[in-house]
Amino acid sequence: MDGRTEVGGLVTANPVWVGSSELTMTREGLIACVDAGAGAVVAKSVNESAAARRQLDIADYAFVSGDGRVRPAGSARPGDGLLNRSGLAQVDLDDWLDILAAGAGHGAARGCPVIGSITLADAGAAARIGRAMAEVVPAVELNIGAPHGREASAVRQLTEVDAVHDAVRTVRAAVDVPLFVKLPGQASDVVALARAARSAGADAVGLVGRYPGFLPDLEGGAALGSWGAWSSPGCLPMSLYWVGKTYAALDVPLIGTNGARTVTDVLRFLAAGARAVEVVTALWIGGPAVLTGLVAGVRAYLGGGAEEFVGSALARTRSYADVPPVRPPAWLPYTARWSGR
């Protein structure tokens, strides 16, 4: 297996991708991720809003252990959750296109596409930015699932079918390279949002954006001193739920995100139906070198069976109505302890 993965018309070196974050906000960051072996790298998002760029000035990061201890940036450990505030890249579009072009050129020589990303504010402006990006990168991500959209008007999180369809259709009309649409997990029916994005022209759908988060410190304040965006290993089953449900319902290539830290996590995303998996927090904790181990582990496990493995978990997954009674009842040992038996 050479590891190549095709997603929505884009061929990538392998299914382990780097998601958009401050780690992919510079030419050096993009190149470091490419050189560490990523299958593809999604650059930090931009949009037309000066307020979204100013929001980066208040960016902050709290890493939270499984027992609730808060660690500052630089002291995180594997398994920690991440609560943060963030903003968009603080650079003019022309300068950003130069950075993207440099990263894309470096990646192309190594089979690793560098993907431009737009976090939605105004759909018309996103279309104009997407058209410019398509001149220098092989694919564009439209992020309409940013959790910060619930806190800052400079970005938007879309959770209604019609709004998703209209935004994607507007950007699709302007972009002549593969268009990937990243959706929120915080919606009543994410499958319906994916269907709307696909019908409006999305070549692939990313599932799912991080969740809103809040962590009081019990001393009259809260971690970060504000609301934030949350990701942790505990988010993994929630993200996999929507990946599996969407894979079962729609014919659309899927990109998994939110919760993958280990080789097993990546494989679970693939088994649920994703064709590629974005990682971010693992790189905050361990640096780009984390990618080398992830790629090697996924390749070793899959051997030559990557295509067959995608969605394989769905073959024996049943709806509640089709699950036979559990005998003896699974709850019996728990209630027996309370009854003294």
Tab-separated table of C-alpha atoms in Angstrom, residues 199-328:
chain	number	residue	atom	x	y	z
A	199	SER	CA	-26.713	19.052	-3.201
A	200	ALA	CA	-25.257	22.576	-3.420
A	201	GLY	CA	-22.005	21.259	-4.884
A	202	ALA	CA	-19.688	20.188	-2.061
A	203	ASP	CA	-17.175	17.603	-3.265
A	204	ALA	CA	-16.637	16.317	0.291
A	205	VAL	CA	-17.962	17.062	3.755
A	206	GLY	CA	-15.946	17.453	6.982
A	207	LEU	CA	-17.548	16.128	10.187
A	208	VAL	CA	-17.607	17.710	12.690
A	209	GLY	CA	-16.442	21.083	13.988
A	210	ARG	CA	-15.556	21.432	17.649
A	211	TYR	CA	-18.202	21.975	20.290
A	212	PRO	CA	-18.845	25.102	22.390
A	213	GLY	CA	-17.330	24.761	25.846
A	214	PHE	CA	-17.260	26.385	29.270
A	215	LEU	CA	-15.305	25.359	32.393
A	216	PRO	CA	-15.860	27.182	35.718
A	217	ASP	CA	-12.857	27.179	38.047
A	218	LEU	CA	-15.021	27.206	41.232
A	219	GLU	CA	-13.254	30.323	42.488
A	220	GLY	CA	-15.550	32.867	40.909
A	221	GLY	CA	-14.195	32.582	37.378
A	222	ALA	CA	-13.642	30.176	34.513
A	223	ALA	CA	-10.848	28.690	32.450
A	224	LEU	CA	-9.817	31.301	29.840
A	225	GLY	CA	-12.158	33.756	31.576
A	226	SER	CA	-14.671	33.218	28.781
A	227	TRP	CA	-16.654	30.729	26.782
A	228	GLY	CA	-14.628	28.761	24.242
A	229	ALA	CA	-14.377	25.855	21.833
A	230	TRP	CA	-13.831	22.324	23.115
A	231	SER	CA	-12.225	19.166	21.791
A	232	SER	CA	-11.075	16.083	23.658
A	233	PRO	CA	-10.766	12.317	23.272
A	234	GLY	CA	-14.248	12.212	24.787
A	235	CYS	CA	-15.600	13.974	21.685
A	236	LEU	CA	-14.557	11.039	19.510
A	237	PRO	CA	-17.762	8.939	19.799
A	238	MET	CA	-19.862	12.055	19.175
A	239	SER	CA	-17.955	12.868	15.994
A	240	LEU	CA	-18.042	9.225	14.873
A	241	TYR	CA	-21.817	9.174	15.365
A	242	TRP	CA	-22.323	11.782	12.667
A	243	VAL	CA	-19.683	10.311	10.374
A	244	GLY	CA	-21.347	6.889	10.566
A	245	LYS	CA	-24.863	8.245	10.157
A	246	THR	CA	-23.855	10.374	7.165
A	247	TYR	CA	-21.920	7.539	5.524
A	248	ALA	CA	-24.993	5.298	5.846
A	249	ALA	CA	-27.361	7.921	4.435
A	250	LEU	CA	-25.451	9.728	1.682
A	251	ASP	CA	-23.058	9.145	-1.178
A	252	VAL	CA	-20.508	11.814	-0.290
A	253	PRO	CA	-16.805	11.550	0.610
A	254	LEU	CA	-16.295	12.339	4.285
A	255	ILE	CA	-13.407	13.905	6.195
A	256	GLY	CA	-13.405	13.105	9.915
A	257	THR	CA	-12.348	15.630	12.530
A	258	ASN	CA	-12.664	16.380	16.251
A	259	GLY	CA	-11.328	13.706	18.573
A	260	ALA	CA	-8.560	11.852	16.705
A	261	ARG	CA	-5.276	11.683	18.627
A	262	THR	CA	-3.984	8.115	18.123
A	263	VAL	CA	-3.648	5.524	15.370
A	264	THR	CA	-6.718	3.736	16.758
A	265	ASP	CA	-8.714	6.974	16.672
A	266	VAL	CA	-7.840	7.535	13.014
A	267	LEU	CA	-8.777	3.959	12.160
A	268	ARG	CA	-12.102	4.321	13.937
A	269	PHE	CA	-12.910	7.383	11.835
A	270	LEU	CA	-12.103	5.390	8.691
A	271	ALA	CA	-14.177	2.422	9.866
A	272	ALA	CA	-17.107	4.788	10.468
A	273	GLY	CA	-16.929	6.040	6.878
A	274	ALA	CA	-14.355	8.835	6.653
A	275	ARG	CA	-11.865	8.721	3.798
A	276	ALA	CA	-9.443	11.054	5.565
A	277	VAL	CA	-9.010	12.285	9.142
A	278	GLU	CA	-7.820	15.694	10.357
A	279	VAL	CA	-5.747	16.001	13.523
A	280	VAL	CA	-4.907	19.219	15.359
A	281	THR	CA	-4.719	18.924	19.147
A	282	ALA	CA	-2.287	16.011	18.945
A	283	LEU	CA	0.112	18.398	17.185
A	284	TRP	CA	-0.370	21.103	19.834
A	285	ILE	CA	0.772	18.521	22.382
A	286	GLY	CA	3.444	16.575	20.500
A	287	GLY	CA	4.456	18.715	17.526
A	288	PRO	CA	4.539	17.725	13.838
A	289	ALA	CA	6.518	14.558	14.645
A	290	VAL	CA	3.226	13.046	15.851
A	291	LEU	CA	2.212	12.751	12.206
A	292	THR	CA	5.032	10.365	11.365
A	293	GLY	CA	3.843	7.831	13.928
A	294	LEU	CA	0.195	8.188	12.957
A	295	VAL	CA	0.888	7.641	9.268
A	296	ALA	CA	3.139	4.651	9.922
A	297	GLY	CA	0.613	3.069	12.284
A	298	VAL	CA	-2.317	3.485	9.909
A	299	ARG	CA	-0.345	2.070	7.002
A	300	ALA	CA	0.837	-0.909	9.045
A	301	TYR	CA	-2.703	-1.750	10.145
A	302	LEU	CA	-4.401	-1.343	6.778
A	303	GLY	CA	-1.807	-2.978	4.569
A	304	GLY	CA	-3.504	-3.074	1.155
A	305	GLY	CA	-7.068	-2.874	2.436
A	306	ALA	CA	-7.730	0.829	2.795
A	307	GLU	CA	-10.684	1.028	0.401
A	308	GLU	CA	-12.405	-1.976	1.945
A	309	PHE	CA	-11.854	-0.658	5.458
A	310	VAL	CA	-13.672	2.661	4.941
A	311	GLY	CA	-17.153	2.275	6.411
A	312	SER	CA	-16.514	-1.319	7.506
A	313	ALA	CA	-18.025	-0.728	10.954
A	314	LEU	CA	-21.422	-0.105	9.407
A	315	ALA	CA	-21.797	-3.667	8.065
A	316	ARG	CA	-22.698	-5.044	11.488
A	317	THR	CA	-24.149	-1.926	13.091
A	318	ARG	CA	-27.892	-2.138	13.735
A	319	SER	CA	-30.641	0.325	14.471
A	320	TYR	CA	-32.218	0.006	17.908
A	321	ALA	CA	-35.263	-1.673	16.355
A	322	ASP	CA	-33.090	-4.482	14.963
A	323	VAL	CA	-31.107	-5.250	18.134
A	324	PRO	CA	-32.239	-8.560	19.731
A	325	PRO	CA	-32.906	-8.666	23.493
A	326	VAL	CA	-29.783	-8.916	25.631
A	327	ARG	CA	-29.846	-12.111	27.718
A	328	PRO	CA	-29.276	-11.930	30.607
